[in-house]
Coordinates of C-alpha atoms and ligand atoms in Angstrom, one line a residue:
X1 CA 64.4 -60.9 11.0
X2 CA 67.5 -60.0 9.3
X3 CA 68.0 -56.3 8.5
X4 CA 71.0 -54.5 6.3
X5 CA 71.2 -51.2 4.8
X6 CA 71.6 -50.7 1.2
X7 CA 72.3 -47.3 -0.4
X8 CA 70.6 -45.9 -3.5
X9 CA 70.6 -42.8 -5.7
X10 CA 66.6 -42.0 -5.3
X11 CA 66.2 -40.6 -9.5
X12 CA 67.6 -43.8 -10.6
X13 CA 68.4 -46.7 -8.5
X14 CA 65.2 -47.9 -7.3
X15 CA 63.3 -48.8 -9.5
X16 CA 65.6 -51.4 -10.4
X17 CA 66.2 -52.4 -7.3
X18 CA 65.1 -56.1 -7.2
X19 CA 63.4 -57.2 -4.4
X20 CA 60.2 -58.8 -3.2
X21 CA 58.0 -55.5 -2.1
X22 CA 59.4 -52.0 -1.3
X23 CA 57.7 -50.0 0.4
X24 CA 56.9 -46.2 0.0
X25 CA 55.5 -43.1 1.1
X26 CA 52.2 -41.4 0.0
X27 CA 50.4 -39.0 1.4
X28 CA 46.8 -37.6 2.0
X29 CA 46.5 -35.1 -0.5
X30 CA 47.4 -37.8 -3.4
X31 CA 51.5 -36.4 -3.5
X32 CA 53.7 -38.9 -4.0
X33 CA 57.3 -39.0 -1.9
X34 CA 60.5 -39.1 -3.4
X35 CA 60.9 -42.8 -3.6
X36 CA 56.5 -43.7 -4.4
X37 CA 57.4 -40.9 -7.7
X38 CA 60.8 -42.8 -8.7
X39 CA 58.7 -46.0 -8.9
X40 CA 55.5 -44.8 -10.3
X41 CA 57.3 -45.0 -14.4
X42 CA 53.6 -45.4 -15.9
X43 CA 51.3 -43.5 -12.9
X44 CA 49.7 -46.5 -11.7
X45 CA 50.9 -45.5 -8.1
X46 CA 49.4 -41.7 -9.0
X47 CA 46.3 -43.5 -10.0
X48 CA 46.0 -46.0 -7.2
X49 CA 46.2 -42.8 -5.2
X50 CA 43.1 -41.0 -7.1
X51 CA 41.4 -44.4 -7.4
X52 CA 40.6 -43.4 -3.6
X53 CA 42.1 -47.6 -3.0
X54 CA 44.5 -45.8 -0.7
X55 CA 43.5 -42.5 1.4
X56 CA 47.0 -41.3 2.6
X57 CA 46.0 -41.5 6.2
X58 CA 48.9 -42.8 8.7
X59 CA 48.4 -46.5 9.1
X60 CA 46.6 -46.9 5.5
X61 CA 48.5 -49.3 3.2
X62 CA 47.7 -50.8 -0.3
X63 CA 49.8 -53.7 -2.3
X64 CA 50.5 -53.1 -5.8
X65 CA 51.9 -55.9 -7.7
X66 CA 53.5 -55.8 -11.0
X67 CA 54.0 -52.1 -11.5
X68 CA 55.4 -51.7 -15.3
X69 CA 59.4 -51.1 -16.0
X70 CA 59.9 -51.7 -11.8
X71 CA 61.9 -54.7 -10.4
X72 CA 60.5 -55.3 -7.6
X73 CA 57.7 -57.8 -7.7
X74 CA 55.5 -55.9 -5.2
X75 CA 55.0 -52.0 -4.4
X76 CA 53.5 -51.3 -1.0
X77 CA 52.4 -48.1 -0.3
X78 CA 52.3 -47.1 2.9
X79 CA 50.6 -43.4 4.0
X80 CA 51.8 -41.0 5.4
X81 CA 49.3 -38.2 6.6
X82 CA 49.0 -34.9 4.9
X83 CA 52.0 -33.1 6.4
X84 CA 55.6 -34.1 4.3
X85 CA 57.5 -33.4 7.3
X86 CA 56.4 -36.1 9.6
X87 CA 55.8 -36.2 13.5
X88 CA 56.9 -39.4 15.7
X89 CA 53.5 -40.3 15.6
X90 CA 52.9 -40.6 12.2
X91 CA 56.3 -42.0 11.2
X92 CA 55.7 -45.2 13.9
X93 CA 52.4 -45.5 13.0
X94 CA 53.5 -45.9 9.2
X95 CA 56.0 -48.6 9.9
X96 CA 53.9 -50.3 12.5
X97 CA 51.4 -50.8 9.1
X98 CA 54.5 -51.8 7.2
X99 CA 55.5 -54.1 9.8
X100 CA 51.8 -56.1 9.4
X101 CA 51.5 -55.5 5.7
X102 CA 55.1 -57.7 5.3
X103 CA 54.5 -59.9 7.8
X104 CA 51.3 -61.5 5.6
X105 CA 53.0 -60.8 2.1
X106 CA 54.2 -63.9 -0.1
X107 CA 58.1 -62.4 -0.3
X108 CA 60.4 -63.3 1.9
X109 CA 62.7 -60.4 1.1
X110 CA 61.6 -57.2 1.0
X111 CA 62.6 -53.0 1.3
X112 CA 62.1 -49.7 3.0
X113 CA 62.1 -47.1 0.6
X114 CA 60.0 -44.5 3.5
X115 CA 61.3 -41.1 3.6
X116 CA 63.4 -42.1 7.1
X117 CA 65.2 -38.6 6.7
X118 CA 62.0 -36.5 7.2
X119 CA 61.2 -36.8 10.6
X120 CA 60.8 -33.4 12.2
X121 CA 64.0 -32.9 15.0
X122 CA 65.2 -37.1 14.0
X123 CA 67.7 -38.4 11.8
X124 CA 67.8 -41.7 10.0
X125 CA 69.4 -43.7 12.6
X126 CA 66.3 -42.4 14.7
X127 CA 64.0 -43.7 12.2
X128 CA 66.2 -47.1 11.1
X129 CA 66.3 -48.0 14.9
X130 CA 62.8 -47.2 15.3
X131 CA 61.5 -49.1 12.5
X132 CA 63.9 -52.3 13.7
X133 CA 61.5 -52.2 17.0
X134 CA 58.2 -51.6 15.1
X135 CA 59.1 -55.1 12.7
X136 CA 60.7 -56.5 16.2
X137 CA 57.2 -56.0 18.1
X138 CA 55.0 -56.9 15.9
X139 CA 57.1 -60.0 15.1
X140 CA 57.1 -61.1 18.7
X141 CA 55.2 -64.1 19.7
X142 CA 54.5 -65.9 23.1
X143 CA 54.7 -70.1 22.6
X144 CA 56.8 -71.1 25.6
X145 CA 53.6 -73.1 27.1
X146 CA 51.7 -73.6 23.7
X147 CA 51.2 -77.0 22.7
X148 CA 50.3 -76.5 19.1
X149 CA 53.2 -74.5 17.7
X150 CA 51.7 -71.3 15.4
X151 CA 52.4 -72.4 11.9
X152 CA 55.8 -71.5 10.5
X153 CA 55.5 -67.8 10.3
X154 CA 55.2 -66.5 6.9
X155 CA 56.2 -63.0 5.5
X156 CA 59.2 -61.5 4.8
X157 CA 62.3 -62.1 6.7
X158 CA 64.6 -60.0 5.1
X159 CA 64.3 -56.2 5.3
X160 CA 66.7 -53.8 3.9
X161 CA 66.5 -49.9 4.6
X162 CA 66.8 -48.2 1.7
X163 CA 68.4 -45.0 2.0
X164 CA 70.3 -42.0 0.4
X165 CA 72.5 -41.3 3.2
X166 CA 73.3 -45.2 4.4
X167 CA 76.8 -45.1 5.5
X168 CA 79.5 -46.9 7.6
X169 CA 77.6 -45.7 11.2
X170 CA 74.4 -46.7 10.1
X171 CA 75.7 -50.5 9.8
X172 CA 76.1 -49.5 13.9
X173 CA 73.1 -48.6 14.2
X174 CA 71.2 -51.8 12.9
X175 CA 72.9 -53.6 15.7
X176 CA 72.1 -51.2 18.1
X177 CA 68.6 -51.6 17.4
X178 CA 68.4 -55.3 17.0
X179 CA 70.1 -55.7 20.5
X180 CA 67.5 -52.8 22.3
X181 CA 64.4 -55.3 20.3
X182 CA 66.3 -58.3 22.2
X183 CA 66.3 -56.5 25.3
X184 CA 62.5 -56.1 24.9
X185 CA 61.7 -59.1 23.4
X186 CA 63.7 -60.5 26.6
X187 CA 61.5 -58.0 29.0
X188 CA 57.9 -59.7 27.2
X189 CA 58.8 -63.0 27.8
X190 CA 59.5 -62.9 31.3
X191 CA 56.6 -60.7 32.0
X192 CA 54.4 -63.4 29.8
X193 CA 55.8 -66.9 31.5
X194 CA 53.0 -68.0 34.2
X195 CA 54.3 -67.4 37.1
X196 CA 54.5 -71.2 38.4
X197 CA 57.6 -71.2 35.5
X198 CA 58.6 -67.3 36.4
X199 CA 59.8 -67.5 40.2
X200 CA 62.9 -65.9 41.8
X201 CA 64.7 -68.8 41.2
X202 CA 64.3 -68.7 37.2
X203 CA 64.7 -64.6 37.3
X204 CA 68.1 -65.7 39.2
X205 CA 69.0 -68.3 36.8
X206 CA 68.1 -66.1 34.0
X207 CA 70.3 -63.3 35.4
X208 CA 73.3 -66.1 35.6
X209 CA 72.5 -67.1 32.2
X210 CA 73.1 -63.5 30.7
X211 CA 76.4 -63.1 32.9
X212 CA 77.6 -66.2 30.9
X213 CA 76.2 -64.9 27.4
X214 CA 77.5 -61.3 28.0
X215 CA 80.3 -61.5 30.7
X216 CA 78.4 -59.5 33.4
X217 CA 79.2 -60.3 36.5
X218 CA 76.6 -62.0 38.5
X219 CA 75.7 -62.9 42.6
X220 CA 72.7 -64.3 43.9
X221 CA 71.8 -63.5 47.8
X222 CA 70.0 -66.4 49.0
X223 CA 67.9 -66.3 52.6
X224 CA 70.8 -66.5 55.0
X225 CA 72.5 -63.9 53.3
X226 CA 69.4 -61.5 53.3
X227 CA 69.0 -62.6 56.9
X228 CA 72.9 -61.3 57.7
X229 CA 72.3 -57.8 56.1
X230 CA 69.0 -57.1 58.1
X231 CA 66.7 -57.0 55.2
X232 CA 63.9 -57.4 57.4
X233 CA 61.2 -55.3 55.3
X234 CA 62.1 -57.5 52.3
X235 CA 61.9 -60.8 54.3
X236 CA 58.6 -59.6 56.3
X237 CA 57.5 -59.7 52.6
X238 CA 58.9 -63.8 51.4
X239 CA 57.2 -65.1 54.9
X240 CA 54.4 -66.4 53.5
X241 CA 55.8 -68.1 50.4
X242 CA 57.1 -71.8 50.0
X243 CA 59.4 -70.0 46.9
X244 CA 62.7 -69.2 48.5
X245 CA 63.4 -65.6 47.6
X246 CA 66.3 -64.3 46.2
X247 CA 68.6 -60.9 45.8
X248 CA 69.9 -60.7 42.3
X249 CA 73.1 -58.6 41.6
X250 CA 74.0 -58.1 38.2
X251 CA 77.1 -55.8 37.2
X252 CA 78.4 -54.5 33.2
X253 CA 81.6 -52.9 34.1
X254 CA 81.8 -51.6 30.5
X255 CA 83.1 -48.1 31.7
X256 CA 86.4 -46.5 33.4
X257 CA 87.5 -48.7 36.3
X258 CA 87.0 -45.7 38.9
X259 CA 83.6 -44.4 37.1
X260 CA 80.7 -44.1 39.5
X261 CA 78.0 -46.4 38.2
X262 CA 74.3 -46.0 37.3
X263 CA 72.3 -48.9 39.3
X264 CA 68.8 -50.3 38.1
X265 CA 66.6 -51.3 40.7
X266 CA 63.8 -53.8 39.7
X267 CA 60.8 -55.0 41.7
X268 CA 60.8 -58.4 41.0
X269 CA 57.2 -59.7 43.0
X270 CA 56.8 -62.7 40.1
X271 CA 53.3 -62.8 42.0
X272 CA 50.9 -60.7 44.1
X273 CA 48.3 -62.4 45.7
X274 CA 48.4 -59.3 47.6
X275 CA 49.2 -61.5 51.0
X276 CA 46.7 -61.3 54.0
X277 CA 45.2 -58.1 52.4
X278 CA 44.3 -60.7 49.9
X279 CA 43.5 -59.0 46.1
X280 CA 40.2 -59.5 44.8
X281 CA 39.9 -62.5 42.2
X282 CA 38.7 -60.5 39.3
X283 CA 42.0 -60.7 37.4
X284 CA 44.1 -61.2 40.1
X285 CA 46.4 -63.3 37.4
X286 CA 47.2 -60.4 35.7
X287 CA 49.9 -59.6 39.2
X288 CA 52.2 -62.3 37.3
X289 CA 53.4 -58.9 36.1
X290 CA 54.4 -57.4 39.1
X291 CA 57.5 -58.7 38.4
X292 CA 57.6 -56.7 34.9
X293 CA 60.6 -54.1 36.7
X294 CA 63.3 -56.7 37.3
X295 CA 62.5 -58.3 33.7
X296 CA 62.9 -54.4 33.2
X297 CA 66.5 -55.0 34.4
X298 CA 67.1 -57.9 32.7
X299 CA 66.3 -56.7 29.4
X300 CA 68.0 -54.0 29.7
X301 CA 71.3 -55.6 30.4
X302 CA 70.6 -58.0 27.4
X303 CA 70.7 -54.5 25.3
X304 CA 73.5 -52.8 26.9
X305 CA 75.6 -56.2 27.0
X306 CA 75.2 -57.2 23.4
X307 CA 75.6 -53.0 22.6
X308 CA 79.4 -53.3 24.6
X309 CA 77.9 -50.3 26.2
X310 CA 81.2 -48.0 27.4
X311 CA 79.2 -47.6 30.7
X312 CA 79.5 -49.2 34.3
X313 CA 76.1 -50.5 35.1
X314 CA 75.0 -52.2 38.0
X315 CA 71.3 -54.0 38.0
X316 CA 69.7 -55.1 41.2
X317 CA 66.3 -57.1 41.8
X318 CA 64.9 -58.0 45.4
X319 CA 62.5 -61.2 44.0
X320 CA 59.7 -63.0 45.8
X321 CA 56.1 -63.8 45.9
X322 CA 53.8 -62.4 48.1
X323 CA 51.3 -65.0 49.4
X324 CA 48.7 -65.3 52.1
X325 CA 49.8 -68.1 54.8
X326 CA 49.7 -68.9 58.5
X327 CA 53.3 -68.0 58.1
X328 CA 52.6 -64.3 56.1
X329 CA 52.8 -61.1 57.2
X330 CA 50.1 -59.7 59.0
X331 CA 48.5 -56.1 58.9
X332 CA 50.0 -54.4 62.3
X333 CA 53.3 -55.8 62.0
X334 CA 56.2 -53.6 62.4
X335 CA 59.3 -54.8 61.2
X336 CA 62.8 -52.8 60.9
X337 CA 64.4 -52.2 57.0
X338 CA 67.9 -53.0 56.4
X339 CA 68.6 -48.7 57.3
X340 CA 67.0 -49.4 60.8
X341 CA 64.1 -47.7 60.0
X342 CA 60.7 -49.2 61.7
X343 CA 57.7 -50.2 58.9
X344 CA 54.2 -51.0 60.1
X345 CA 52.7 -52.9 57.4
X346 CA 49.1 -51.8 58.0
X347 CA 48.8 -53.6 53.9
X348 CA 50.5 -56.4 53.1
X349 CA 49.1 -55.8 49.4
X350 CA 51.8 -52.7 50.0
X351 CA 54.7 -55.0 49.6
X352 CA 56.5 -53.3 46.4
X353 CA 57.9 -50.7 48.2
X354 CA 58.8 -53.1 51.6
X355 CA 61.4 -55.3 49.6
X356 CA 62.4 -52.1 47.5
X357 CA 63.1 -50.0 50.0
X358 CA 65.9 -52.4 51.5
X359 CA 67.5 -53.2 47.8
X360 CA 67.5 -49.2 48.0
X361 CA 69.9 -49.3 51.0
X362 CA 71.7 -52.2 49.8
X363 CA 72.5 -50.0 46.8
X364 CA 74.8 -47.2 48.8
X365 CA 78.0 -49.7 48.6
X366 CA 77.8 -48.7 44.6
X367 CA 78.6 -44.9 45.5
X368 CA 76.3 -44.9 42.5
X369 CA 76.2 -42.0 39.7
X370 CA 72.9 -42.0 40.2
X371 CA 70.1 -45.0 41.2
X372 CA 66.6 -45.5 39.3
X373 CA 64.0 -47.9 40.5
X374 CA 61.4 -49.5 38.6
X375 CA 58.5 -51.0 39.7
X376 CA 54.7 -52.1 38.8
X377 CA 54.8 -49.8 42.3
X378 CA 50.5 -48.9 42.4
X379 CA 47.1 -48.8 40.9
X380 CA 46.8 -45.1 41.9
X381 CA 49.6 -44.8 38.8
X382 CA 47.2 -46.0 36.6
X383 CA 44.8 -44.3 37.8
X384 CA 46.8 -40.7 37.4
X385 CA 48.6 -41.5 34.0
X386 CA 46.5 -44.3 32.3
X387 CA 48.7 -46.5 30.4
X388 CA 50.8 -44.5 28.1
X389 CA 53.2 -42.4 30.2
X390 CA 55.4 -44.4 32.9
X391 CA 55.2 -42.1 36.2
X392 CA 58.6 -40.4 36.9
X393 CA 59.4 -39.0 40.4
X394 CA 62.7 -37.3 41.8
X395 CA 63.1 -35.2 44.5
X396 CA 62.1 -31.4 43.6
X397 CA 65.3 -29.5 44.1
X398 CA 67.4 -28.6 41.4
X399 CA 70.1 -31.0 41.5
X400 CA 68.2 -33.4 40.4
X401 CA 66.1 -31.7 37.5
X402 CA 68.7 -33.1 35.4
X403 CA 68.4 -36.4 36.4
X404 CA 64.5 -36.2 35.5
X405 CA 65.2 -34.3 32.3
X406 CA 67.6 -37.0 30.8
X407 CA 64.5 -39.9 31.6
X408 CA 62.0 -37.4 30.1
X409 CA 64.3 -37.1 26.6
X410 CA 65.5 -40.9 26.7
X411 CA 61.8 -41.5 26.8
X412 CA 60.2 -39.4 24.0
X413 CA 63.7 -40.1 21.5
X414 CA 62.3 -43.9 22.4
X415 CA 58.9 -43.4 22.3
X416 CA 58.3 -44.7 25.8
X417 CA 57.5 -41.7 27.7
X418 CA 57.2 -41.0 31.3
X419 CA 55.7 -37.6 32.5
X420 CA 56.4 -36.6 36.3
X421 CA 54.8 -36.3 38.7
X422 CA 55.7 -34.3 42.3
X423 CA 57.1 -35.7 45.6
X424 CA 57.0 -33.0 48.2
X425 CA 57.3 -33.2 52.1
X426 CA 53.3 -32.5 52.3
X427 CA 52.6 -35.7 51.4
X428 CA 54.9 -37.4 53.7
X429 CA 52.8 -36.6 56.4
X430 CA 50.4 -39.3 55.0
X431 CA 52.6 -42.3 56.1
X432 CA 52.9 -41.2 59.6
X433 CA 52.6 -44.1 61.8
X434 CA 51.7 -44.1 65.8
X435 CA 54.0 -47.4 66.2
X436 CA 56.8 -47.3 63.9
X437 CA 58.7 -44.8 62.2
X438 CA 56.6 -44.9 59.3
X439 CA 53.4 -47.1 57.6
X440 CA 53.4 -48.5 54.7
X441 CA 50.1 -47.4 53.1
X442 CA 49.1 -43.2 52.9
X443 CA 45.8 -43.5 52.4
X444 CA 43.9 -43.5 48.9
X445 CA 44.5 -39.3 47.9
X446 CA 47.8 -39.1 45.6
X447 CA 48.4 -43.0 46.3
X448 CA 51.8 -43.3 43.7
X449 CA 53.1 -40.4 45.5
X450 CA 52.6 -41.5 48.7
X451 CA 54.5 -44.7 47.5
X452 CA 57.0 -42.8 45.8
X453 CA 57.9 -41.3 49.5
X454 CA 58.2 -44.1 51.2
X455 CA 60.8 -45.0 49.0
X456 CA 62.2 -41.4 48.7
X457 CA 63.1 -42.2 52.7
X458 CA 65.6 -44.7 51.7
X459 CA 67.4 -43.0 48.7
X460 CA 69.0 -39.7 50.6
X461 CA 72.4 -40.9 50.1
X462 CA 72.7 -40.5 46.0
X463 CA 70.9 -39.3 43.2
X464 CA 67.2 -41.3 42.7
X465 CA 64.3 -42.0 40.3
X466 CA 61.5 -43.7 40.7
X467 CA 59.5 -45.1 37.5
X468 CA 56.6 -46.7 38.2
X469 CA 55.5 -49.0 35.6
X470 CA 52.1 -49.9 36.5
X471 CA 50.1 -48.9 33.9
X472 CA 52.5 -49.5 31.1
X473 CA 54.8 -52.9 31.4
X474 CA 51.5 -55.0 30.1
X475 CA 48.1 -54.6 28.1
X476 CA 45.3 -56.6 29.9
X477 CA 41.8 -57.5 27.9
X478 CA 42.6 -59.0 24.1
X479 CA 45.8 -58.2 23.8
X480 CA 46.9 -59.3 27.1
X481 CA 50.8 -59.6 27.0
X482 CA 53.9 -57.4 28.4
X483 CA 54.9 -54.7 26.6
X484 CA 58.7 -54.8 27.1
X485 CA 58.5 -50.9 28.9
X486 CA 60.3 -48.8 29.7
X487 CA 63.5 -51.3 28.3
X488 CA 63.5 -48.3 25.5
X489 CA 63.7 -45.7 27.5
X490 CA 66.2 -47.3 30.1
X491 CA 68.8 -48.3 27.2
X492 CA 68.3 -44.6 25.5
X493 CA 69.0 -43.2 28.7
X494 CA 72.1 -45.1 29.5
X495 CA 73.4 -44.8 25.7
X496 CA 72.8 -41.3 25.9
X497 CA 75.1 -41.2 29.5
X498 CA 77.7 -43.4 27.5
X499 CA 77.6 -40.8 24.7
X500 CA 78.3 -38.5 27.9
X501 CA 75.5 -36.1 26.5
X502 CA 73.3 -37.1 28.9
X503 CA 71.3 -33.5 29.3
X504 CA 70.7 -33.2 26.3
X505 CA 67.5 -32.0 25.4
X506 CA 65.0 -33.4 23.3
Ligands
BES601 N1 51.5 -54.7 42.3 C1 50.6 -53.8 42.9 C2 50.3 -52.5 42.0 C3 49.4 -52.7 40.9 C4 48.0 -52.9 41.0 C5 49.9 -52.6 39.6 C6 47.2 -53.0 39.9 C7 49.1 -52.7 38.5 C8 47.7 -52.9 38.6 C9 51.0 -53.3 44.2 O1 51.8 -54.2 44.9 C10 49.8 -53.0 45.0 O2 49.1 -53.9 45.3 N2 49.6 -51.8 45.4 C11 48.5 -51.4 46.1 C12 48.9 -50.4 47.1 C13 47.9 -50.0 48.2 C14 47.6 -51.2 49.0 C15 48.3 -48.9 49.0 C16 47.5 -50.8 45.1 O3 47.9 -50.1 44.2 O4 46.3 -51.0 45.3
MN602 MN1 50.6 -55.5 46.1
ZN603 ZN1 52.8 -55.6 43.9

């Protein structure tokens, strides 16, 4: 999809404005916006509206074609609730029907006349770089491993934003939203490939492919190497897998040479049988996601490498499978992390937070700014949050509210929330182990906190977050498929630290 901005005076310019469909703005009580009345020379959009063809609800659309003394071949009008100043909600909801209305039109060109400057506590880069990801998602489609190609998409290709206030920046901010909707597309398709194609040895090579695209600096840690450092949890985890595992560091020294940097920690399991604590079967391919926090990562350094984000960023991803084998770990083994701290592994479907928690002591060399770790981490985070917030976890003392508070914002300016959710010392108790110096399982109460602990033992060196993506990085049932999470909110977050107004509120 190809997107520009193109200015015009809203009494006079648009309607003619040649192009194949713009679309506009009603709402529920039959009022026309700014741009719908500038069209509507001979009321056939007023009387489309009273018609009752088109209710004004959010997500309601209607094509008119040939409207008298307009340009444009085709008017879609697109609703917009009953409120003129419109919520997030609303506003994505509308373009997310615009996006599926053009996609199936006979135009290959067409326009955005919606009100993107009426967005309560936004602006119109808000909206433009929102509306780039609605037309980005809804354009996305798996084929990798699809022998009959999906016809030659048809629709529009060509979208231009039109708006009152376009100027210079917002030609920056097109780019900046088509390189956060690679990022994501990015994210999908790694989360989507089967994981026979999807091992640690193509997350690697993809990693090594962006450091040649984007100039990041990449190193791979192969067995040997993990074997040298003591990364025993992490290995304890590979055992039983014929896939050779591998440590992925990937580095965007976009910022001053002496800045600390922010480091990404991905879980990159690229399948979770659940080892000798074998899964159920029941959708047990659907743990070809539980590698959906590297491709987390990955996407995210897509976004901030094609940005030439003024930031030092650091990405790591510990990546294996974890199978069932005469070789695999078995409940009752202790093993000792890479910090010299004893695990018994009384689940090896618990393996998330074994290879995490070394990449989380590997990470101290950075002196990082601060560290967040993503992970499809547990179930009981589904349970808790269902699938529309990400769970968020820092430590509860006040040096790191701000930390939380600048993932909260990045995630409701990018519409990819996270709410959080406490880690205090009571829970710790849960992990206590009478062989080692910790287990790897708490029982079921409070089961992503529990998790979130274990992990919260290995971060006491530098600032840390937790997100855990569980419920969120894919939809299962129809519309099975990754969702690109939380790429959005990462990228906000890290723009919004490059900005260096990190804290500020939403
Ligand atoms: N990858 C899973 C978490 C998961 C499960 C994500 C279902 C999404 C849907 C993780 O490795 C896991 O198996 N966690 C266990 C932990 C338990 C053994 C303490 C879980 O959540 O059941
Ligand atoms: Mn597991
Ligand atoms: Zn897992």
């Amino acid at each position: 999809m190809d997107f520009s901005i193109k200015p015009f005076d809203a009494k006079t310019g648009l309607a003619g404005f040649k192009s194949g469909c713009i679309a506009v703005g009603v709402f529920e009580d039959k009022k026309l916006s700014q741009a719908a009345q500038a069209l509507d020379r001979k009321g056939q959009i007023a009387a489309a509206l009273k018609s009752g063809d088109i209710t004004g609800k959010p997500g309601s659309t209607l094509l008119l074609r040939g409207l008298d003394g307009i340009a444009a071949e085709r008017i879609l009008l697109v609703g917009l609730g009953a409120d003129t100043e419109l919520s997030d909600k609303t506003f994505v909801t509308a373009l997310q029907a615009t996006a599926k209305a053009f996609s199936s039109i006979g135009s290959a060109d067409a326009a955005i006349a919606l009100p993107l400057d009426q967005v309560k506590k936004r602006d119109t880069a808000w909206a433009i770089r929102c509306a780039i990801l609605a037309v980005r998602d809804a354009e996305y489609r798996y084929s990798v491993t699809k022998s009959e190609k999906e016809p030659p998409a048809r629709g529009v290709k060509k979208i231009a934003f039109l708006s009152a206030g376009a100027d210079a920046a917002a030609k920056n901010v097109i780019a900046q939203g088509i390189a956060l909707a690679n990022g994501v597309d990015l994210a999908k398709e790694l989360g989507n490939l089967p994981p026979n194609i999807c091992t640690p040895t193509y997350l690697a090579n993809t990693a090594k492919q962006l450091g040649k695209d984007f100039g990041f600096g990449v190193e791979v840690l192969e067995r040997k190497q993990l074997e040298a450092l003591k990364m025993g949890s992490f290995l304890s985890v590979t055992k039983g897998s014929d896939e050779p595992p591998k440590f992925i560091v990937i580095k965007h020294m976009g910022g001053k040479a002496k800045e600390a940097p922010i480091v990404l920690v991905g879980k990159g399991i690229t399948f979770d049988t659940g080892g000798i604590s074998l899964k159920p079967g029941a959708n047990m391919d659907e743990m070809k996601y539980d590698m959906c926090g590297a491709a987390s990562v990955l996407g995210t350094f897509r976004a901030i490498g094609e940005m030439n984000l003024k930031l030092n960023v650091i990405g790591v991803i510990p990546t294996c499978e974890n199978m069932p084998s005469g070789r695999a770990s078995k409940p009752g083994d202790i093993v000792t992390s890479m910090s010299g701290q004893t695990i018994e592994i009384l689940n090896t479907d618990a393996e998330g937070r074994l290879i995490l928690c070394d990449a989380l002591t590997y990470v101290e060399r950075f002196k990082p700014a601060a560290v967040v770790d993503i992970a499809t981490l547990t179930g009981a985070c589904v349970t808790a949050l269902g699938h529309h917030n990400t769970g968020l976890f820092t430590r509860h003392d006040d040096d790191h509210d701000g930390l939380a508070d600048e993932l909260l914002t990045a995630g409701k300016v990018s519409g990819d929330t996270a709410w959080r959710m406490p880690i205090e010392d009571a829970y710790q108790e849960q992990l206590k182990s009478n062989f080692a110096d910790m287990a790897n399982i708490g029982g079921p109460p409070g089961g992503s906190i529990t998790a979130a602990c274990f992990l919260e033992r290995y971060t006491r060196k530098y600032l840390w977050a937790h997100l855990d993506i569980a419920g969120t990085a894919w939809k299962s049932g129809a519309a099975k498929g990754a969702t690109g999470r939380p790429v959005p909110l990462l990228t906000t977050f890290l723009l919004n630290r490059a900005n260096g107004n990190g804290k500020k509120a939403a």
